[in-house]
Every structure is written in C-alpha cells, then in structure tokens.
Coordinates of C-alpha atoms and ligand atoms in Angstrom, one line a residue:
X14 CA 35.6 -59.6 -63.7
X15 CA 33.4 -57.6 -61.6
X16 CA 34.5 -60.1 -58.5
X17 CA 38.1 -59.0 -58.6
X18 CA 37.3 -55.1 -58.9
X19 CA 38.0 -54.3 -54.3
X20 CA 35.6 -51.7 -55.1
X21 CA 32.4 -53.8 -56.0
X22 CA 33.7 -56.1 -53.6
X23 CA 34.0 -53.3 -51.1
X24 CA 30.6 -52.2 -51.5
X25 CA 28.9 -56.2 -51.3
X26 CA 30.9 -56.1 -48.0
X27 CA 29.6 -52.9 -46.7
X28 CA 25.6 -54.3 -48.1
X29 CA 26.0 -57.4 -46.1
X30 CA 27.3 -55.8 -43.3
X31 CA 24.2 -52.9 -43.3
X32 CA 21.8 -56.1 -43.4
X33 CA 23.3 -57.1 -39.9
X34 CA 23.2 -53.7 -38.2
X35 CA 20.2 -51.0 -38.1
X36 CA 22.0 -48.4 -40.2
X37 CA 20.9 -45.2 -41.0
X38 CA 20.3 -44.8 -44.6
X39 CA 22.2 -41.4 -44.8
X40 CA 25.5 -42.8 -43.2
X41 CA 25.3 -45.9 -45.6
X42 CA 25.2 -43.3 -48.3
X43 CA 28.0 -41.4 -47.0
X44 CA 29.7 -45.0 -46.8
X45 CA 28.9 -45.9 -50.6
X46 CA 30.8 -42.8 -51.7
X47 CA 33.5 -41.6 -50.3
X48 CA 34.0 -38.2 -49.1
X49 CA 36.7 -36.4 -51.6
X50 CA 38.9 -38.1 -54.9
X51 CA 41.7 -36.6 -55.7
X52 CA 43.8 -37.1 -58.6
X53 CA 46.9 -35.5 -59.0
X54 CA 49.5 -35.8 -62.1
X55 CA 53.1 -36.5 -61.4
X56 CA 55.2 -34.9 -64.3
X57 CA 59.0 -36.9 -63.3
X58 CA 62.4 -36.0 -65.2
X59 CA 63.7 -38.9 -65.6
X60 CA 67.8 -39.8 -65.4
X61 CA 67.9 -40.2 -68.8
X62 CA 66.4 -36.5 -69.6
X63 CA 62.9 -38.0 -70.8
X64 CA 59.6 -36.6 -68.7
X65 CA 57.5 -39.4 -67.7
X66 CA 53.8 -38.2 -65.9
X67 CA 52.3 -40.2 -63.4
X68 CA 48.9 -41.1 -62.1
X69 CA 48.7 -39.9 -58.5
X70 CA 45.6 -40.3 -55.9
X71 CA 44.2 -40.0 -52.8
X72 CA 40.5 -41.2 -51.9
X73 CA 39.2 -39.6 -48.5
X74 CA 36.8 -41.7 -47.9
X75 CA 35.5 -40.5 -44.6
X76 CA 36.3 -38.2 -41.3
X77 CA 33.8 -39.3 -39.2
X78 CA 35.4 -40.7 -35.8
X79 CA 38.6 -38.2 -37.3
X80 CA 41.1 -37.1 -39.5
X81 CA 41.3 -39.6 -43.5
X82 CA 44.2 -42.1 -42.2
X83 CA 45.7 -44.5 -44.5
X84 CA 48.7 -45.5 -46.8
X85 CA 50.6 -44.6 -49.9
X86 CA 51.2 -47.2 -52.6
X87 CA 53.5 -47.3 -55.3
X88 CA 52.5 -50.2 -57.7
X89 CA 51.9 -50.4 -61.1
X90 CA 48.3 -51.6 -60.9
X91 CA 47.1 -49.0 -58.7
X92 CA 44.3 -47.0 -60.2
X93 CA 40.6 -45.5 -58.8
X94 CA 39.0 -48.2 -57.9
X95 CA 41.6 -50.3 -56.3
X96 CA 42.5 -47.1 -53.9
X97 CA 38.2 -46.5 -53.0
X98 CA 38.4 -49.7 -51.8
X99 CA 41.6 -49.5 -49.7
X100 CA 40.1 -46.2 -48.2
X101 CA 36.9 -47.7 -47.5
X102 CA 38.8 -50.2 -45.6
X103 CA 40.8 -47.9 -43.6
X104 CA 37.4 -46.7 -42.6
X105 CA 36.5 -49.7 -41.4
X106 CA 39.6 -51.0 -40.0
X107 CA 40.4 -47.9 -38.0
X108 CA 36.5 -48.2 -36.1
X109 CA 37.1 -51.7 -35.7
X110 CA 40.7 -51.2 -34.0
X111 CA 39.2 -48.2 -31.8
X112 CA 41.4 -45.7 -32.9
X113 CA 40.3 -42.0 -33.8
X114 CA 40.3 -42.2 -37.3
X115 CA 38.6 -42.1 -40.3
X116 CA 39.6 -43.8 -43.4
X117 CA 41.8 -42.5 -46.6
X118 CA 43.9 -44.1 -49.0
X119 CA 46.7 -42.8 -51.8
X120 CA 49.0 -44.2 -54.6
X121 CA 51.2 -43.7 -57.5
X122 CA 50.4 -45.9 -60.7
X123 CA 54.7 -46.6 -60.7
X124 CA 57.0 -49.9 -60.0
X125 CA 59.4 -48.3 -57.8
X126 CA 62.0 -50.6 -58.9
X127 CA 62.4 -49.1 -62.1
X128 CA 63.3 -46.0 -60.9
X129 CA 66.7 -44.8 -59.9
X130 CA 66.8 -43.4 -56.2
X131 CA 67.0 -40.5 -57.6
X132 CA 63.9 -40.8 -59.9
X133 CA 62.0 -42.0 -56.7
X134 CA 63.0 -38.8 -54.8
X135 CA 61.4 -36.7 -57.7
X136 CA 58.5 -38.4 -58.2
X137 CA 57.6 -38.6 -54.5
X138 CA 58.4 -34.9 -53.9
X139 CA 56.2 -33.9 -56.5
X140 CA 53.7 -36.0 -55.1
X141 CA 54.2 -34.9 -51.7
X142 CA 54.0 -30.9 -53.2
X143 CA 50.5 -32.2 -55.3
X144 CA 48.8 -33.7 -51.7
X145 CA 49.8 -30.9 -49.6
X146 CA 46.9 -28.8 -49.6
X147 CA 45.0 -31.8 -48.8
X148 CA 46.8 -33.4 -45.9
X149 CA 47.5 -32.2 -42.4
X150 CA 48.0 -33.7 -39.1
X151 CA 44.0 -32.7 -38.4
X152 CA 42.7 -33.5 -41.9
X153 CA 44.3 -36.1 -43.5
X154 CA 47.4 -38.3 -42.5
X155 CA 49.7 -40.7 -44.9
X156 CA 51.7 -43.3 -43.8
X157 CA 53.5 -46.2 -46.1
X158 CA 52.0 -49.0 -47.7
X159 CA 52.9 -51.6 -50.3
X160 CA 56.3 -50.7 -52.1
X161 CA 56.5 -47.2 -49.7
X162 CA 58.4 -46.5 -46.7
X163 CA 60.1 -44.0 -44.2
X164 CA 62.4 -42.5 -46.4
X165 CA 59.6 -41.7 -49.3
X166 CA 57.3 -40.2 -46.1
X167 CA 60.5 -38.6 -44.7
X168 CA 60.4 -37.1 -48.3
X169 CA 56.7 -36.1 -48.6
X170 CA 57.0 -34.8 -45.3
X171 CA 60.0 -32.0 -45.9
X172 CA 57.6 -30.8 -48.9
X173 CA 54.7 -30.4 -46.4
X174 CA 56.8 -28.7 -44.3
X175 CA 58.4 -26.4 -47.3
X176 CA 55.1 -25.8 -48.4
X177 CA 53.1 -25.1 -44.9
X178 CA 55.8 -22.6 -43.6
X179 CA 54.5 -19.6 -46.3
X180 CA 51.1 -19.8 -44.9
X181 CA 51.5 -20.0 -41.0
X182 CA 47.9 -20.0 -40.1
X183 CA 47.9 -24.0 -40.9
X184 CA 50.6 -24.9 -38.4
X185 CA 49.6 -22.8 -35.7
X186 CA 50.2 -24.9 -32.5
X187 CA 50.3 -28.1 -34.8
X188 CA 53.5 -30.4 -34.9
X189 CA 53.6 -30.8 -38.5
X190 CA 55.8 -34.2 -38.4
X191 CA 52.3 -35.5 -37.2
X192 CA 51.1 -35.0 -40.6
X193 CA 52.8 -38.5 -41.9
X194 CA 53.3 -41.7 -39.8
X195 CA 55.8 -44.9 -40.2
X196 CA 58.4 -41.9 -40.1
X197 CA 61.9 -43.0 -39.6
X198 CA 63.0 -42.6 -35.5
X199 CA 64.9 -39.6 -36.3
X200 CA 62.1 -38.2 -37.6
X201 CA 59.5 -38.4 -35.3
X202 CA 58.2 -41.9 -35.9
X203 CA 57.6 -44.2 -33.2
X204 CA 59.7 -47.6 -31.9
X205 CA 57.7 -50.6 -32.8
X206 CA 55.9 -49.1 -36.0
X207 CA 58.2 -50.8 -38.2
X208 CA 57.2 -54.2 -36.3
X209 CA 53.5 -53.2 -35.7
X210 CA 51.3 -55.0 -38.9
X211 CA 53.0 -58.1 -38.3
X212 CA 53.2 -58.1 -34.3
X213 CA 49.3 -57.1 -34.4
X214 CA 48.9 -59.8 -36.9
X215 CA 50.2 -62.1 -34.3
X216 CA 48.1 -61.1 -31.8
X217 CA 45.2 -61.2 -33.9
X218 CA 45.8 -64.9 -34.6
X219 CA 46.9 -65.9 -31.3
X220 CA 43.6 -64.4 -29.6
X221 CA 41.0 -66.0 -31.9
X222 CA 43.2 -69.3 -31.8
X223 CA 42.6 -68.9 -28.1
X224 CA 39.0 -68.5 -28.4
X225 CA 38.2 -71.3 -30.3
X226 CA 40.1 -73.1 -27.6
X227 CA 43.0 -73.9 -29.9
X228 CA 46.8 -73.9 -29.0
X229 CA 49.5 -72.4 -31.5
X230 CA 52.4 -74.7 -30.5
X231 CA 52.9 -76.3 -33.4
X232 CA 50.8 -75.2 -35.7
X233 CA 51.7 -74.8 -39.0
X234 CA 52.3 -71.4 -41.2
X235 CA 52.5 -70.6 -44.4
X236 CA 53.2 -67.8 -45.5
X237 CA 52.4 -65.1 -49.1
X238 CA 55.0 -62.0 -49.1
X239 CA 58.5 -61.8 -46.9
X240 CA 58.0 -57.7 -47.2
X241 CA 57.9 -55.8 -43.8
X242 CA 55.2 -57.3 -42.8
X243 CA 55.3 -60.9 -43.7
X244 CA 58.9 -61.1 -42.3
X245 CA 57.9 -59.5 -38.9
X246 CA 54.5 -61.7 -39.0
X247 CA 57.3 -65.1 -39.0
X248 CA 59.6 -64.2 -36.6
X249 CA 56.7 -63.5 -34.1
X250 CA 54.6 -66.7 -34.8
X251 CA 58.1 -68.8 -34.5
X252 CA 58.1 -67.3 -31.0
X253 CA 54.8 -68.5 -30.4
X254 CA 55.7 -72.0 -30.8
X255 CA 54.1 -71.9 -34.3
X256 CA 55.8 -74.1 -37.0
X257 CA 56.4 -71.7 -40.0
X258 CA 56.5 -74.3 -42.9
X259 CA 56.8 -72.0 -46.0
X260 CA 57.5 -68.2 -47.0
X261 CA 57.2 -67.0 -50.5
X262 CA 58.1 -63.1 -51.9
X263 CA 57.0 -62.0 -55.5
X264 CA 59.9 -64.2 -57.1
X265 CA 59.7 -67.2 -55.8
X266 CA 59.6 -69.4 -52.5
X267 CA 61.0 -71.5 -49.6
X268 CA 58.9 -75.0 -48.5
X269 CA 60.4 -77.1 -45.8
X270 CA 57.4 -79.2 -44.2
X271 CA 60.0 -80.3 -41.0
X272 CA 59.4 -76.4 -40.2
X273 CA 61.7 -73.4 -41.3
X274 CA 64.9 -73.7 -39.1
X275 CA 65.6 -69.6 -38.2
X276 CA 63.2 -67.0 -39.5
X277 CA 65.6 -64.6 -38.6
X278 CA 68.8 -66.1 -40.6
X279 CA 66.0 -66.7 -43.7
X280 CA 65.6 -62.7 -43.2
X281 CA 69.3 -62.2 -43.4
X282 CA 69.6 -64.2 -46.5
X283 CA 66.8 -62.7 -48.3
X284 CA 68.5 -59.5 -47.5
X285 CA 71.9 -60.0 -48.7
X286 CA 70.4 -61.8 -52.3
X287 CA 67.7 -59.5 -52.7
X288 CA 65.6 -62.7 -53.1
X289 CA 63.5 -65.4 -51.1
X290 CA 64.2 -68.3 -52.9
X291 CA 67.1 -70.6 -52.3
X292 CA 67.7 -69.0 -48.3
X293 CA 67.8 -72.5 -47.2
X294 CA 69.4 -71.8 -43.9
X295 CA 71.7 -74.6 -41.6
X296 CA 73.2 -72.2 -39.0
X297 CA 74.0 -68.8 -40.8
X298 CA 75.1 -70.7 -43.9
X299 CA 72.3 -70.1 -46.8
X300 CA 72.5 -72.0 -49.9
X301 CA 70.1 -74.1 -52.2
X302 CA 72.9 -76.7 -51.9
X303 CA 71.3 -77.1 -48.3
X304 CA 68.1 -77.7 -49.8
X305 CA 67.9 -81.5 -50.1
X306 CA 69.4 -81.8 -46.2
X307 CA 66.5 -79.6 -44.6
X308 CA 63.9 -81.8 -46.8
X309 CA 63.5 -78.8 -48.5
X310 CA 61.6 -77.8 -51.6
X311 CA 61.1 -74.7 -53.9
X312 CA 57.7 -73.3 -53.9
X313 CA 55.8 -70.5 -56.5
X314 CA 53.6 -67.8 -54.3
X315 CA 50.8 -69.5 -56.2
X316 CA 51.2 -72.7 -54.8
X317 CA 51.9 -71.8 -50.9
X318 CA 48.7 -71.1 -51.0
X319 CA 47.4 -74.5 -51.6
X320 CA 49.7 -76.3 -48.9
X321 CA 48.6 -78.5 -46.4
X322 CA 49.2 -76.1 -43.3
X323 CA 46.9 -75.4 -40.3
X324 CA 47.3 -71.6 -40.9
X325 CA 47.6 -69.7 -44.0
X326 CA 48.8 -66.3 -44.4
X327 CA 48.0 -64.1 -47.2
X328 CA 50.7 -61.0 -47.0
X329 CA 51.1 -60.0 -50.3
X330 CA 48.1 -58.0 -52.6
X331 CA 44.9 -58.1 -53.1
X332 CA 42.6 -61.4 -54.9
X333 CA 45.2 -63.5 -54.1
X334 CA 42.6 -66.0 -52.7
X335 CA 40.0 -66.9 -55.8
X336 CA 37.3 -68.7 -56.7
X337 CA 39.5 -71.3 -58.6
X338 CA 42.1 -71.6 -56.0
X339 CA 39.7 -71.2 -52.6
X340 CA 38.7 -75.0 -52.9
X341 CA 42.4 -76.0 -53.1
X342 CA 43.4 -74.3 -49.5
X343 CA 44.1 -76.9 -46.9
X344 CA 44.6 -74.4 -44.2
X345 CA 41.5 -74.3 -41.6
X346 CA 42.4 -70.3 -40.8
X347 CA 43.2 -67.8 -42.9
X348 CA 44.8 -64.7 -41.5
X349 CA 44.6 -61.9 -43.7
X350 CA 47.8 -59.6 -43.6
X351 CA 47.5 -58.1 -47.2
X352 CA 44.3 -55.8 -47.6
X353 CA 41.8 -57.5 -49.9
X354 CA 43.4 -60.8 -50.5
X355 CA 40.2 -62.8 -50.5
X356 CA 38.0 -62.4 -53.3
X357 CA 34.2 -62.9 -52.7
X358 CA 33.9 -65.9 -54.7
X359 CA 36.4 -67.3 -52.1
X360 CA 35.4 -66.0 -49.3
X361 CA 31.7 -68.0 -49.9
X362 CA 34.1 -71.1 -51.0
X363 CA 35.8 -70.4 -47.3
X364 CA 32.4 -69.8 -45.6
X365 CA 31.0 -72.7 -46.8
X366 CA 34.1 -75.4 -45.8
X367 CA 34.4 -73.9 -42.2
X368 CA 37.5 -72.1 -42.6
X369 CA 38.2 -69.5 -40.2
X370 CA 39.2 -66.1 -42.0
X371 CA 40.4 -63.5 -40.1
X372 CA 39.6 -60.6 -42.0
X373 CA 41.9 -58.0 -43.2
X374 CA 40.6 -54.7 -41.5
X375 CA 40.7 -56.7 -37.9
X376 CA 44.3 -59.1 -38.7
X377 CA 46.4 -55.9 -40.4
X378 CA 45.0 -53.0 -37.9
X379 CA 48.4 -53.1 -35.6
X380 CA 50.1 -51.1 -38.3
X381 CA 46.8 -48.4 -38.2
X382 CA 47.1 -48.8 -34.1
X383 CA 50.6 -47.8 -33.9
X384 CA 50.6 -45.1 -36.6
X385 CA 48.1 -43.8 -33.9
X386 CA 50.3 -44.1 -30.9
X387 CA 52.8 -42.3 -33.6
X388 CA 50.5 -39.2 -34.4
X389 CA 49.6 -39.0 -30.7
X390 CA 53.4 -39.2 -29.6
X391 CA 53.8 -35.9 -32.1
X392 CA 50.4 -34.2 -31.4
X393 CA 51.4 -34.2 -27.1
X394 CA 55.7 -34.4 -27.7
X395 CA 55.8 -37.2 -26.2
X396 CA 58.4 -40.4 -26.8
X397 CA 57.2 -43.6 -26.0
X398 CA 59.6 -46.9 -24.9
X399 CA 58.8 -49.8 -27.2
X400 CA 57.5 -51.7 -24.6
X401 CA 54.6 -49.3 -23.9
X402 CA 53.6 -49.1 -27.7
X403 CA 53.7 -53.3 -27.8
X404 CA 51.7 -53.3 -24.7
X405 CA 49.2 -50.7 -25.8
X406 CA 48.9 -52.7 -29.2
X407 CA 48.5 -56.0 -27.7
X408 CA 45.5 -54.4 -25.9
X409 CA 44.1 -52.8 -28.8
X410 CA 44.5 -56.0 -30.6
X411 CA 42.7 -58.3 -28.2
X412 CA 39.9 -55.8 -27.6
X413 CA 39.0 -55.9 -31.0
X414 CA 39.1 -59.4 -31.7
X415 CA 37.6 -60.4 -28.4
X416 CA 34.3 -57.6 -29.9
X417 CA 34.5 -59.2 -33.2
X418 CA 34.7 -63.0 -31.8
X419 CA 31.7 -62.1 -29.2
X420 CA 29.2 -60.4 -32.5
X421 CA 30.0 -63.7 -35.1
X422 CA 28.9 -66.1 -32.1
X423 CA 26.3 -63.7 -31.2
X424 CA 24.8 -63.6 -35.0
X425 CA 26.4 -66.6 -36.1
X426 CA 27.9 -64.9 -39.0
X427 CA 31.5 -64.7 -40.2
X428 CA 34.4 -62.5 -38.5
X429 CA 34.2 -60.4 -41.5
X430 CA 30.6 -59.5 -41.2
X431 CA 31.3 -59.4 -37.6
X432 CA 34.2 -56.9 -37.9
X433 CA 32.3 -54.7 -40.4
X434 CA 28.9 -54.8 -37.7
X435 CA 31.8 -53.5 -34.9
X436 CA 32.7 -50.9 -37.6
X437 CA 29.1 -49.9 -38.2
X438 CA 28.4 -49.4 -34.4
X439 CA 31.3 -47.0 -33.6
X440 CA 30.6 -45.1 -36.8
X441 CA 26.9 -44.5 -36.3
X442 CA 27.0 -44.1 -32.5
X443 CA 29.6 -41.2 -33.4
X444 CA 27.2 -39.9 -36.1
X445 CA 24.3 -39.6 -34.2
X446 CA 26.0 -38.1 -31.8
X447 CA 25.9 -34.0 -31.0
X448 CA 28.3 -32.2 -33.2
X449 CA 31.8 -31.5 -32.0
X450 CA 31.4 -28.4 -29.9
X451 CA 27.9 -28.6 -29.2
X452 CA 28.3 -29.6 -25.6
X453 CA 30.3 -26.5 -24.7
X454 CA 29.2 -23.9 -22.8
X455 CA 28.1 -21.2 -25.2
X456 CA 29.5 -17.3 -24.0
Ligands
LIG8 N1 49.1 -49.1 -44.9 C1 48.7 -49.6 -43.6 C2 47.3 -50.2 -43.7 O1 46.9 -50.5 -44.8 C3 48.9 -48.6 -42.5 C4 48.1 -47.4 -42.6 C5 48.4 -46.3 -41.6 O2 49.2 -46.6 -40.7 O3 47.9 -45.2 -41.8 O4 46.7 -50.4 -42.7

C-alpha cells in the first residue's frame, strides 16, 4: 500500500507543502532526494557461535542549515524507505524547531530483544566501526531513537573515538563526544535530554491548547507507547492538570476513564514487570486485582486509539493512525509523539472532521532541541543546570508553535502544512543565501 510507504507519504507532504511556499525548484529537488544512502552490513557472532549479517543504514538527507542530525533505530521493520522518510523529517523538524541542523536518519533491521547484551554490544560496535567515516561532530551526528539508547551510543561512540585517534587531522580542535547525542551524563550528554521529547511534547500541546483559547485542566489523555517518551509525556501532562485516562506499550494496556491515579507509580510498575498491562496502581500497591476498584479496564494499543478522550497521543511507530481507524478517533487533538504515525488517508479523514493534529516534526522536536543544547555543551565545554536546558526548550518550543499557529491561520491550512511552509522558509532563506565564507574579508 503505497499510503503506508513514509517515503511516498514523505514526498506528498513535501509537494503540498512546495504548493504553499514559492520554492525554488533546485532546493525541492535537493529535498526529493536526499543527499547521501549509506548501507552498511553488520556481520554479528552470535552467543551461540552462528554469524548472523545485518542490514545497517544511514540516509543524509540534507546539510543545509548544518551538520545530518537524527536517530538510530533498531527494529525489525526498518529498511530504505522507512529511514528516507525519517531523515527527511529530521530535515524538516530541525528548521521548524530553529536549531542548526540538517536532517539524517540511521537503523539496524534487528529486534533488540532477541539479542543477548552481549550480542547487542557486537552488533552496535560494528555498526558504530561501519558509520565512522561518515559521522562527525561537523558532518553528521546520531543520537537514539526507537529501541536505542545511551549505552548503545556510549558504544558507537568509543569506536569513533578508536577509529578517529589514527588519523588526527579529523579531531583537530573537535570534542569528539560531540559526535553522538542522548549520551549518558558521564559521558558528556546533557541533564534533561532523557526528559526532552516528552517535556517538548508538553509544551507543544500546552501552547496550541492555549491558542485556541483552550484550558488543559482536565482534559483527557490517552496515550500509544509507555517508552521514554510516552512515560515522560504522562508525568508532564498530569502536572498540567491534564487527566491521563489510558496508557498502552507494545503488549498490552491500562484504561481507567476516572483518570490514572500516579503516572509515576504506573512507571514503577511497568518497570519492575517489564510490562504495561495489569499496573493498576492504589498507593504503590500494583495489581490487576485492583482493577475492578479503580473502574478499571484492559485496553489493546489498537483500541486506545479509538477512546473517547479530548487528546490523543500517538507515541509508538509509524501508520498507527489509518484510513480505517481515523473515522473511529473521538479525540478533537492529536499530538503526534511517534514520527509518522498518521497516515495520509488519515490525516484527510482528520482534516476533514476538524481535528487538531499536531504534527510530528513540530510535537517530537524537544528531543532534536536538546540534543542541540547537548552538541553545543560539547562543541564550547560547557555544562548546563537542568533548569537552563528546560527553560531554553520551553522557548524553543513555544517559538515554533506560536510560527506554525500564526502561518495555518494565516493560509488557513493545517499545522502540518503550516510546519512544513516554516521549514521551507528557513531552508531557502539559508540557500539563497552567500556561501559560508563568502562574507569574509579576503587576504
Ligand atoms: N530520534 C529523535 C527524533 O526522531 C531525536 C533525534 C536527535 O536527537 O538527533 O527526533
């Protein structure tokens, strides 16, 4: 199905978007196809003695406001076209966000939870030697994404290192921990990355919300994917006075329409059973014996999507949001967390009812906006408090959506469109203007 390839989709976006905005045919071009593909193979020795070769990539799609930022993914599905498009959208999400960026994406076709942890340490080294000659704090700069995290880019980044040390030229004057972000503390990450995609997601919501002249007390939440960032995204909307009515990971689900007593204690559950389902939660007691007290029910991540909540979050992976389930959505906004959850089937289905969606390159961007704040720590040595980098993202955050709000009232067209139109002016102001350098003096 052509409408579930992110690529096609990718592209439709970037067409409707370029028949907004006075683009210049030669940057659309350079927008259509991205920049470099690289595909690398990941030969792994597996525990039991048996070599198993993996499919590794990285699109950079393009470097003009700055270095190819964007995730690693390790996830069975991911394959060429699923990582164009997730590099395209870095593009676009890092020129809507404002940060100096351009756009890349990378993955291993692998379900990390088959492999040992030792098995995960090979494969990603490997990996990490194969991208190598291809990243660097200036060129090209990882950070995790679905099923990755800071011990696989602590990883990656001890192989740049290894590797970059023989050929000293490359690191002249460059920290080389700013080659990865979402590094562990200890490493050179930053305080608040871990937080950032769902904090920014907050912000995100709570900004257009306040726009539209809407208040989030009491609102109701439901939320697809209790990973990093769906947990984070909860615990932050709770604080806002939101009412967080359902939470569903990969296995299964929680649904209590009275409102989700303690995120936090839910968190704490999920963490000690490894699963989502049956963390019904009176105090820090969680047991599915609890379930009939709290009015609670058990809930597939198909069908949170289809409650009758004000908000709906999608936080898992992509097409989660089709055109057979789009008509059953109750929710009047749909914040985007996961990159590419909203088919385009759907997203006409959403247009059409009035629903609100808050697309994914303006709603996910805090992660993007604090690996920045990351890189720049390492690039100047500098160490931020966590208050600066929340304050700094909150800022980021309402810029953007205040930008995108002002261009879909202005053209009364969607937040998408109107994100992608802000992503189209950056870019082409920065291409047409004089090459880097050009403005110095000449000797
Ligand atoms: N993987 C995240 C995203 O899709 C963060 C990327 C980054 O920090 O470079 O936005």
């Amino acid at each position: 199905m052509a409408d579930n390839n992110p690529w096609t989709r990718a592209k439709k976006q970037l067409q409707t978007a370029a028949s907004n905005f006075p683009i210049d045919p030669l940057l659309l071009a350079r927008l259509e196809h991205p920049d470099r593909i690289v595909e690398v193979s990941v030969p792994v020795k597996m525990d039991d003695g048996s070599i198993h070769v993996y499919q590794g990539f990285r699109v950079q799609h393009n470097n003009i406001l700055g270095p190819y930022k964007g995730g690693l993914r390790y996830h069975p599905r991911v394959d060429m076209d699923e990582v164009k498009a997730l590099a395209f959208w870095m593009t676009m999400k890092n020129a809507i966000i404002g940060v100096p960026f351009g756009g890349g994406k990378g993955g291993v076709n692998v379900d990390p939870k088959e492999l040992s942890e030792r098995e995960l340490e090979r494969l990603t080294r490997e990996f990490g030697r194969k991208l190598t000659p291809v990243i660097g704090p200036n060129l090209d700069v990882p950070a995790p994404d679905v099923n990755t995290n800071g011990k696989i880019m602590t990883w990656i980044l001890e192989e740049y290192i290894q590797k970059i040390k023989s050929q000293k030229s490359k690191v002249k004057n460059e920290n080389p921990e700013a080659v990865i972000t979402g590094k562990p503390l200890e490493r050179g990450g930053s305080l608040g990355r871990p937080e950032a995609t769902g904090l920014g997601g907050c912000y995100a919501l709570l900004s257009i919300l306040k726009m539209q002249k809407r208040k989030p007390e009491g609102l109701t939440v439901a939320i697809q994917g209790f990973g990093n960032v769906g947990s984070f995204l909860a615990q932050y909307l709770e604080e806002a006075g939101m009412k967080v009515v359902a939470l569903s990971d990969s296995k299964g689900g929680i649904y209590m329409p009275a409102g989700i007593p303690s995120i936090r204690e839910v968190q704490k559950c999920k963490d000690k059973s490894g699963k989502l389902a049956g963390c019904y939660c009176i105090g820090s007691v969680c047991d599915i014996s609890n379930m009939k007290k709290l009015g609670g029910k058990e809930i597939s991540p198909e069908k949170i999507l289809e409650l009758p909540v004000d908000v709906l979050v999608p936080a898992a992976l992509e097409n989660a949001l089709t055109k057979e389930n789009a008509k059953k959505v109750k929710a009047s906004v749909v914040l985007e967390l996961a990159n590419g959850p909203t088919t385009a089937e759907a997203d006409e289905i959403f247009r059409s009812a009035g629903v609100t969606v808050i697309p994914d390159v303006l709603a996910n961007s805090g992660g993007v906006a604090v690996s920045y704040f990351e890189w720049y720590q390492n690039m100047h040595r500098e160490r931020w408090s966590q208050d600066k980098v929340f304050k700094k993202l909150k800022e980021k955050m309402e810029s953007a959506c205040e930008d995108v709000h002002d261009i879909s009232a202005e053209h009364k067209i969607p937040l998408r469109e109107a994100a992608y139109v802000r992503a189209l002016k950056s870019l082409s102001s920065k291409n047409n203007g004089k090459p880097k350098g050009r403005n110095k003096k000449r000797r």
